[in-house]
Coordinates of N, CA and C in Angstrom, one line a residue:
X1 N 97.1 117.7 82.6 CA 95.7 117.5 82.4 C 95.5 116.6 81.2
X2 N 96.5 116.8 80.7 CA 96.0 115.5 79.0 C 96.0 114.3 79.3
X3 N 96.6 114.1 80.1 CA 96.3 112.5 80.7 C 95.2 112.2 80.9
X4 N 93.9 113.6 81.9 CA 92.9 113.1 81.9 C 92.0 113.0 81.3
X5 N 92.7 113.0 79.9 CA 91.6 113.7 78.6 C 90.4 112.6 78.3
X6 N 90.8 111.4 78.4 CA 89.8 110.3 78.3 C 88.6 110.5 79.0
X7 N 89.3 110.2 80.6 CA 88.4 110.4 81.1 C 87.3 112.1 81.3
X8 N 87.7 113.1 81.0 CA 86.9 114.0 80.3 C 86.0 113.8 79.6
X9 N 86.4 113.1 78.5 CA 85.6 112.8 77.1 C 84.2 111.8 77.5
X10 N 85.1 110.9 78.4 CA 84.2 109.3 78.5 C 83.2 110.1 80.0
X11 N 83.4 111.3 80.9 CA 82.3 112.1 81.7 C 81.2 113.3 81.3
X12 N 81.9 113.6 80.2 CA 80.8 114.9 79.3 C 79.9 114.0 78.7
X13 N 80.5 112.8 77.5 CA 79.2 112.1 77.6 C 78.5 111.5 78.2
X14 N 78.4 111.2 79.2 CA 77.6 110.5 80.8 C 76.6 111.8 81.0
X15 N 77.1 112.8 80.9 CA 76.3 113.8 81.4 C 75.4 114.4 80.5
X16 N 76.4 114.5 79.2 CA 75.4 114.6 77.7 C 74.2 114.0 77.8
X17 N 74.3 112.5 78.3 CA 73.3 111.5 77.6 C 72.2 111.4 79.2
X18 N 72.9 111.8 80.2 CA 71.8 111.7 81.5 C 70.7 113.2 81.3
X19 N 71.4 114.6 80.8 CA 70.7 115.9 80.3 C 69.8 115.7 79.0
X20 N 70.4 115.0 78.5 CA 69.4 114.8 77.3 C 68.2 113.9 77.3
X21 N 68.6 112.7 78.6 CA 67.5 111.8 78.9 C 66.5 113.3 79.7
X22 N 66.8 113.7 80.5 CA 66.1 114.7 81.4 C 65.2 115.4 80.3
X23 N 65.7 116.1 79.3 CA 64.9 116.9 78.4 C 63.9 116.1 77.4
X24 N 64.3 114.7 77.2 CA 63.5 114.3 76.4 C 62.1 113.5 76.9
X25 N 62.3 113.2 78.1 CA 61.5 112.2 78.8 C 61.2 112.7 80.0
X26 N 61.2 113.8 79.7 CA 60.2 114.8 81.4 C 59.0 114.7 81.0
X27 N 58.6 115.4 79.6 CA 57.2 114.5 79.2 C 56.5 113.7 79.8
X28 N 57.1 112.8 79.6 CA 57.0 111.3 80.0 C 56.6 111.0 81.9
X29 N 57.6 111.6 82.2 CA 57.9 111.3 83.9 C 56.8 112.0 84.7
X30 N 56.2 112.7 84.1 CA 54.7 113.3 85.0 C 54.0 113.4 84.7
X31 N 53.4 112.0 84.4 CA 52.3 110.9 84.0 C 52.2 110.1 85.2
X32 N 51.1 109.7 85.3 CA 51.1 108.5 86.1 C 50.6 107.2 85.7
X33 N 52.2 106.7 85.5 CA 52.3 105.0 84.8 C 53.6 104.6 85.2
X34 N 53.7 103.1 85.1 CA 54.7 102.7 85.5 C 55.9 103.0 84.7
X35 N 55.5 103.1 83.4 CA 56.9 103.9 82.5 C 57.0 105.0 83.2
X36 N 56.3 106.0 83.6 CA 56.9 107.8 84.3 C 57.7 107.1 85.0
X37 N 57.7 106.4 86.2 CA 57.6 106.1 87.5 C 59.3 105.4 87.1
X38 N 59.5 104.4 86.0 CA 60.5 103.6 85.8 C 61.5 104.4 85.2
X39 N 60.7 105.6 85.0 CA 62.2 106.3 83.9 C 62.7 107.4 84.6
X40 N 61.9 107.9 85.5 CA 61.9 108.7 86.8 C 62.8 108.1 87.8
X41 N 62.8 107.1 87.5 CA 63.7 106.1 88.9 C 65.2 106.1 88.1
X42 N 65.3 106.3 86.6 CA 66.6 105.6 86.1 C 67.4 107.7 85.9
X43 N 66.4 108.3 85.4 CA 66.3 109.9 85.3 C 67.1 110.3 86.9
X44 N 66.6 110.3 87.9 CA 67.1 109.9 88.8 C 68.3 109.7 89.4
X45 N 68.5 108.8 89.6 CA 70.0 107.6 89.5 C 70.8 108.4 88.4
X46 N 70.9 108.7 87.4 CA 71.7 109.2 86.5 C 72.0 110.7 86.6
X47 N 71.6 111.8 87.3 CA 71.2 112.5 87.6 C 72.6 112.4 89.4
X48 N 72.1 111.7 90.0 CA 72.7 111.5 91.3 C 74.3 110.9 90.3
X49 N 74.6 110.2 89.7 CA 75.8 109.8 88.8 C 76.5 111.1 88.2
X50 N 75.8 111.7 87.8 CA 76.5 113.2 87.5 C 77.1 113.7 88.7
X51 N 76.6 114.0 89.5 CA 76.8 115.3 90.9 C 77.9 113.7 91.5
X52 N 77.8 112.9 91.3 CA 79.2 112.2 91.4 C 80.4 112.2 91.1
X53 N 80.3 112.4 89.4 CA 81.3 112.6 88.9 C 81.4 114.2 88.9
X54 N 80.7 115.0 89.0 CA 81.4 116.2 89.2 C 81.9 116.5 90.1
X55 N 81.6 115.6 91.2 CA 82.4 115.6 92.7 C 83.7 115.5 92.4
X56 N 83.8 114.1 91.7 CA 85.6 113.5 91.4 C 85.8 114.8 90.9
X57 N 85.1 115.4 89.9 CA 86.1 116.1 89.3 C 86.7 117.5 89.7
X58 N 85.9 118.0 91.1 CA 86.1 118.9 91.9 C 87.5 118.9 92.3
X59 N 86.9 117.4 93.1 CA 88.8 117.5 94.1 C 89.8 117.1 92.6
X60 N 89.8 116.1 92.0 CA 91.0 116.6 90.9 C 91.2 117.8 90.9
X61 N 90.1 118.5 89.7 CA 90.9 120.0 89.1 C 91.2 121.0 90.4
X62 N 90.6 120.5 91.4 CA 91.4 121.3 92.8 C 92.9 120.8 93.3
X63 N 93.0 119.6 93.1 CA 94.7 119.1 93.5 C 95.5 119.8 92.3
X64 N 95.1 119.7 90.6 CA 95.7 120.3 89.8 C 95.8 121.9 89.8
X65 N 95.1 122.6 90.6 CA 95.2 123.7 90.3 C 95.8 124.1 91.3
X66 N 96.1 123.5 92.2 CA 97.0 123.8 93.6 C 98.2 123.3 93.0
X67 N 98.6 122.7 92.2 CA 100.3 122.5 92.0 C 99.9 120.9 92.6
X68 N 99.3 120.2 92.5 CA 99.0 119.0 93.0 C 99.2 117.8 92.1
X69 N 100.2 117.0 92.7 CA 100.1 115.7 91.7 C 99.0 114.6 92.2
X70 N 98.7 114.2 90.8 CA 97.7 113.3 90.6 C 97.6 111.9 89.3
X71 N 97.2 111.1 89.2 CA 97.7 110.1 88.3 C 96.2 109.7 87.9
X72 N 96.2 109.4 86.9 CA 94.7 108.8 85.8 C 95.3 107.1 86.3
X73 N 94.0 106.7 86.1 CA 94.3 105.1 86.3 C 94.5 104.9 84.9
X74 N 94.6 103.5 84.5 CA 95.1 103.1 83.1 C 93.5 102.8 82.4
X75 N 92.6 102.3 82.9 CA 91.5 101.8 82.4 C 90.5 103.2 82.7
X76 N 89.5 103.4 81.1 CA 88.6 104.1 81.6 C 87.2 103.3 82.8
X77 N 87.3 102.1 82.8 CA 86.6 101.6 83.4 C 86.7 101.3 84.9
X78 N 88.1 102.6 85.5 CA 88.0 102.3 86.3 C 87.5 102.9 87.7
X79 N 87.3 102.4 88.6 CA 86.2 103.4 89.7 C 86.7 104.6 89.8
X80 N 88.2 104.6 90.1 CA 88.8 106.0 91.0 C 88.9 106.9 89.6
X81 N 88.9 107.9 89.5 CA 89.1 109.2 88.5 C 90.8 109.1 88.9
X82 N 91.1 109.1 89.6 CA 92.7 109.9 90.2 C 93.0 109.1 91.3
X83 N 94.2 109.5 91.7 CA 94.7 108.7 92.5 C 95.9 109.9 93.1
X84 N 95.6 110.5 94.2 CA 96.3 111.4 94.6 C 97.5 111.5 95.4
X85 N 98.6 111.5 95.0 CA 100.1 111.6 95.6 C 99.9 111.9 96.9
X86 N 100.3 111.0 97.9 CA 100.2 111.3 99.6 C 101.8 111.2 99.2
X87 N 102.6 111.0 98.7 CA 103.9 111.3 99.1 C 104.7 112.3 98.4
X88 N 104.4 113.2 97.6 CA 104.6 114.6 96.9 C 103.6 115.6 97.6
X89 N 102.2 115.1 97.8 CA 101.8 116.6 97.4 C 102.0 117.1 99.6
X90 N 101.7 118.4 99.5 CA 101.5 119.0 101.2 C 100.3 119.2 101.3
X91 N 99.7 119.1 102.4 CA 98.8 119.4 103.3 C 97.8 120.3 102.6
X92 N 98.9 121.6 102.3 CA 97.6 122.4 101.7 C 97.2 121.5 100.2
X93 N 97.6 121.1 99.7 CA 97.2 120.5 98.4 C 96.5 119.7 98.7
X94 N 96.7 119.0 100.0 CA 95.5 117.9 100.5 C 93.8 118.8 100.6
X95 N 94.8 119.6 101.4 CA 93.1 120.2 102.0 C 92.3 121.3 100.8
X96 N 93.3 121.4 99.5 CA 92.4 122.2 98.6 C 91.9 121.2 97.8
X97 N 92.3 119.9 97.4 CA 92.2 119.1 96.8 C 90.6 118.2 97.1
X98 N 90.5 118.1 98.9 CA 89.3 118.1 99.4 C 88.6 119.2 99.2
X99 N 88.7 120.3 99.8 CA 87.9 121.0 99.2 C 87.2 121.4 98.2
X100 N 87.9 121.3 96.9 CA 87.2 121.4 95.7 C 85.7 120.1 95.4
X101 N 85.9 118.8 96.0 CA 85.3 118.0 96.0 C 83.3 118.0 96.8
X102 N 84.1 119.0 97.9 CA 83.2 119.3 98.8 C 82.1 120.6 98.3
X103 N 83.0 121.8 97.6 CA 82.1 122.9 97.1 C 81.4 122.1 95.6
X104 N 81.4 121.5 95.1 CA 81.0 121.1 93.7 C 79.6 119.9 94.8
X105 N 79.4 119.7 96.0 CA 78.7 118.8 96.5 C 77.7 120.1 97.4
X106 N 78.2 120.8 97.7 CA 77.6 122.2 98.5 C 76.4 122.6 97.1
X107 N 77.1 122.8 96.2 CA 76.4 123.5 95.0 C 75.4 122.4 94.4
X108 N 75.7 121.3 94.3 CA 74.5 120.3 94.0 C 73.5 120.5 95.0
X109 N 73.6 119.8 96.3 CA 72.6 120.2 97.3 C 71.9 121.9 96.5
X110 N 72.2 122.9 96.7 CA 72.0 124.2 96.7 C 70.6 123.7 95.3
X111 N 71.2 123.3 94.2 CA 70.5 123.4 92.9 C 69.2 122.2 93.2
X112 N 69.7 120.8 93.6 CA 68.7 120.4 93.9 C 68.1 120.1 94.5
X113 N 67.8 121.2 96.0 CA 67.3 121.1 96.8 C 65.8 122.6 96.6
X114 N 66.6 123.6 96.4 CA 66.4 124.9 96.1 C 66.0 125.4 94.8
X115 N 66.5 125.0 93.7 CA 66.5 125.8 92.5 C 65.3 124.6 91.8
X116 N 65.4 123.3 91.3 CA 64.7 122.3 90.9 C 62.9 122.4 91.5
X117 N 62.3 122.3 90.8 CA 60.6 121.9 91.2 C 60.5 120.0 92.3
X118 N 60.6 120.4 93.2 CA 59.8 119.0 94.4 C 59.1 117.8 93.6
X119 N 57.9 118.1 92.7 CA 56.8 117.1 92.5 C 58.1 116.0 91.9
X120 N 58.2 116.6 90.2 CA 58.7 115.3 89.6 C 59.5 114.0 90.5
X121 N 59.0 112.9 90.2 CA 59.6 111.6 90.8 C 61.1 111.8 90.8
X122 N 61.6 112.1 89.3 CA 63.0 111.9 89.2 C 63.5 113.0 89.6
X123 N 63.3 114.4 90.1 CA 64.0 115.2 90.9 C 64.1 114.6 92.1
X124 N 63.3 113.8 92.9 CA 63.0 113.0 94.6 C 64.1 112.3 94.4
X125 N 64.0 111.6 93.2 CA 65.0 110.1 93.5 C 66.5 111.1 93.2
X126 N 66.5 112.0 93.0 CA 68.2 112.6 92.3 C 68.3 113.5 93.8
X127 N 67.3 114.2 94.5 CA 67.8 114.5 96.1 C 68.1 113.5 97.0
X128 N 67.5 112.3 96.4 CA 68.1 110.9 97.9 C 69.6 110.9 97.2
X129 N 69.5 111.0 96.1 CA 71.1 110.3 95.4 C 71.8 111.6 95.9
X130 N 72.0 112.7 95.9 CA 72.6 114.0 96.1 C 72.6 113.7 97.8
X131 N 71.6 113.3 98.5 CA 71.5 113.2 100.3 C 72.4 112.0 100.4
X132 N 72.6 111.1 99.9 CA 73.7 109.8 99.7 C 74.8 110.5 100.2
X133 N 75.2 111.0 98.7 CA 76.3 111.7 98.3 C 77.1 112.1 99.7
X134 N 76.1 113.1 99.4 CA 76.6 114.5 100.5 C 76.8 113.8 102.1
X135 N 76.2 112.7 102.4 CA 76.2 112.2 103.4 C 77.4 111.4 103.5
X136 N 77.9 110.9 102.5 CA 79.0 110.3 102.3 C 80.4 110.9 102.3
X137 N 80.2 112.2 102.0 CA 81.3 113.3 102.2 C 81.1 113.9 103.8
X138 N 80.4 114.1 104.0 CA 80.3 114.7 105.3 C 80.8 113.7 106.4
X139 N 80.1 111.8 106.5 CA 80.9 111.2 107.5 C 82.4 110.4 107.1
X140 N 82.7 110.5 105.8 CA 83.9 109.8 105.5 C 84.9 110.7 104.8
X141 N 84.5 111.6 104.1 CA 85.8 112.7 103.9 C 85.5 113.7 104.5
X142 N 85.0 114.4 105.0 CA 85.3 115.5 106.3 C 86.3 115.1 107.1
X143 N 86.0 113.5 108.0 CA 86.9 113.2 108.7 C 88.2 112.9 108.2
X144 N 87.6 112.3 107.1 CA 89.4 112.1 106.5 C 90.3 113.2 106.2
X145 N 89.6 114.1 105.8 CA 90.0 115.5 106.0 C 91.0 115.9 107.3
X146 N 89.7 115.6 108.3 CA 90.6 116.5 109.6 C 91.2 115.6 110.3
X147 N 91.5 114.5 109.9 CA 92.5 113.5 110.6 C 93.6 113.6 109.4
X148 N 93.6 113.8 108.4 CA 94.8 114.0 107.2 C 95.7 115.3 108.0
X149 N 95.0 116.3 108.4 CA 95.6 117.6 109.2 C 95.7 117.5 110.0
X150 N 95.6 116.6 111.4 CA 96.4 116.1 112.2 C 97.6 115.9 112.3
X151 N 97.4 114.6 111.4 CA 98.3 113.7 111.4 C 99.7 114.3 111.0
X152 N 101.2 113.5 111.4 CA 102.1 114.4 110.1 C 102.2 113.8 108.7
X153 N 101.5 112.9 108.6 CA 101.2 112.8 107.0 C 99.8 112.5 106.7
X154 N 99.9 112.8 105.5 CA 98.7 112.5 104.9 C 97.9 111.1 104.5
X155 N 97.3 110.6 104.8 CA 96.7 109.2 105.0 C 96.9 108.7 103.8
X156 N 97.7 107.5 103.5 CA 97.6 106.8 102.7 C 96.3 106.5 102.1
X157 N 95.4 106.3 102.2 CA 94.2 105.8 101.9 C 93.4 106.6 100.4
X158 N 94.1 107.9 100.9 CA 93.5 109.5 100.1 C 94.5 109.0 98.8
X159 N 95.2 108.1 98.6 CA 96.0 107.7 97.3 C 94.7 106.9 96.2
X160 N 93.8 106.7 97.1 CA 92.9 105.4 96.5 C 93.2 104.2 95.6
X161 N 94.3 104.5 94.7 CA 95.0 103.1 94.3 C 96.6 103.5 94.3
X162 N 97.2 102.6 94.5 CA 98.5 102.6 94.5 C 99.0 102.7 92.9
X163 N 99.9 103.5 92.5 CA 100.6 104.0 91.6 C 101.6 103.1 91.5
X164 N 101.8 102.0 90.2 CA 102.7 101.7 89.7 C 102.1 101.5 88.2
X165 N 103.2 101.1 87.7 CA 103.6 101.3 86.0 C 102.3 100.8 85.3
X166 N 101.2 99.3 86.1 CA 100.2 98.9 85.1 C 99.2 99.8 85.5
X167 N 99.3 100.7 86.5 CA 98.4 101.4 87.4 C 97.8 103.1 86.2
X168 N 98.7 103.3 86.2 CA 99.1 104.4 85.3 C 99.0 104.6 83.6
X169 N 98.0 105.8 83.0 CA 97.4 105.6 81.8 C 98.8 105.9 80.8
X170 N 98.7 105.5 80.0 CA 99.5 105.9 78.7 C 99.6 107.5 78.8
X171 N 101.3 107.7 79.1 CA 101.6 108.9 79.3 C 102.2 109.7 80.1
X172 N 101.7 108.8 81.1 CA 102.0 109.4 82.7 C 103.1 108.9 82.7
X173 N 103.8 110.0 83.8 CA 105.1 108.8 83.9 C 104.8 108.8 85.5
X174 N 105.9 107.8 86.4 CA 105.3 107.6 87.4 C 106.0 108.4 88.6
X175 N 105.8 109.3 89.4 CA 106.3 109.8 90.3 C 106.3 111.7 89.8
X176 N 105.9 112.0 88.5 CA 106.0 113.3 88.5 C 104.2 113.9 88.3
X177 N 103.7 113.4 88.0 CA 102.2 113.7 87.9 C 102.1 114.6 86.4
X178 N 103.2 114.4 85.4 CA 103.0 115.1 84.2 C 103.3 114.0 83.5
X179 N 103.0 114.3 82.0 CA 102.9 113.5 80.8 C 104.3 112.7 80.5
X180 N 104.3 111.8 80.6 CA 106.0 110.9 80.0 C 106.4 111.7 78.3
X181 N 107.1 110.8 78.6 CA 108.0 111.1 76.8 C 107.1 110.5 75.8

């Protein structure tokens, strides 16, 4: 897990600073002006960027808690969180690995669908981002899911970037999913 510590660091504050926009500027967002309306739209979107990254971080700490190898890219700037061993991990690590991704997207729906107040603009715009989401897991990893269990291996694709040495953060070493020397 220390490998992933960056990226930890560099997703608590994303979430810090999108929770603390929420608390400071709700005020604000249920007015009617084009500032409510524009910070409601970014409140929002950042908001939907969270329930993102807690996605990624579902299926990780689900592959890692399954005995699952996984690799940090080298750059915090970069899209994939992980990049998951199709050629170490099994099946079941596949399919807990997905699953952890999928309950952390079940539970968003649940909160902002159910638990959240309707009116405000930027809860609207953070259910289309969350209906995105969830839409995006349902027709593109569900199936990748149940065609990964088909198949006798697990789809290349579920690697998201290929693992070599520039690929890989300071630490990692490559082929065991734990910290180098």
């Amino acid at each position: 897990m220390g490998a992933f510590a960056p990226f930890a660091v560099r997703d608590a504050l994303i979430v810090a600073v999108v929770l603390t926009a929420w608390w400071l500027f709700y005020p604000v967002t249920v007015q009617p002006a084009f500032l409510a309306d524009t910070l409601g739209l970014l409140l929002g979107l950042g908001a939907a960027l969270v329930v993102y990254l807690l996605h990624e971080w579902g299926h990780l700490l689900a592959a890692l808690a399954s005995g699952g190898t996984a690799y940090p890219p080298a750059r915090l700037k970069h899209p994939s969180l992980f990049s998951f061993d199709v050629e170490r991990n099994d099946k079941r690590q596949f399919t807990l690995m997905s699953l952890g991704g999928f309950a952390v997207t079940a539970v968003a729906i649940y909160f902002f669908f159910f638990v959240l107040p309707g009116a405000p603009f930027e809860v609207r715009v953070a259910r289309a981002g969350v209906a995105l989401l969830a839409s995006i897991t349902l027709f593109v990893e569900v199936p990748l899911l149940l065609v990964g269990l088909l198949l006798p291996r697990i789809p290349s694709v579920v690697a998201v970037f290929r693992v070599a040495e520039d690929d890989l953060a300071p630490g990692s070493a490559p082929g065991t999913g734990t910290p180098g020397p």
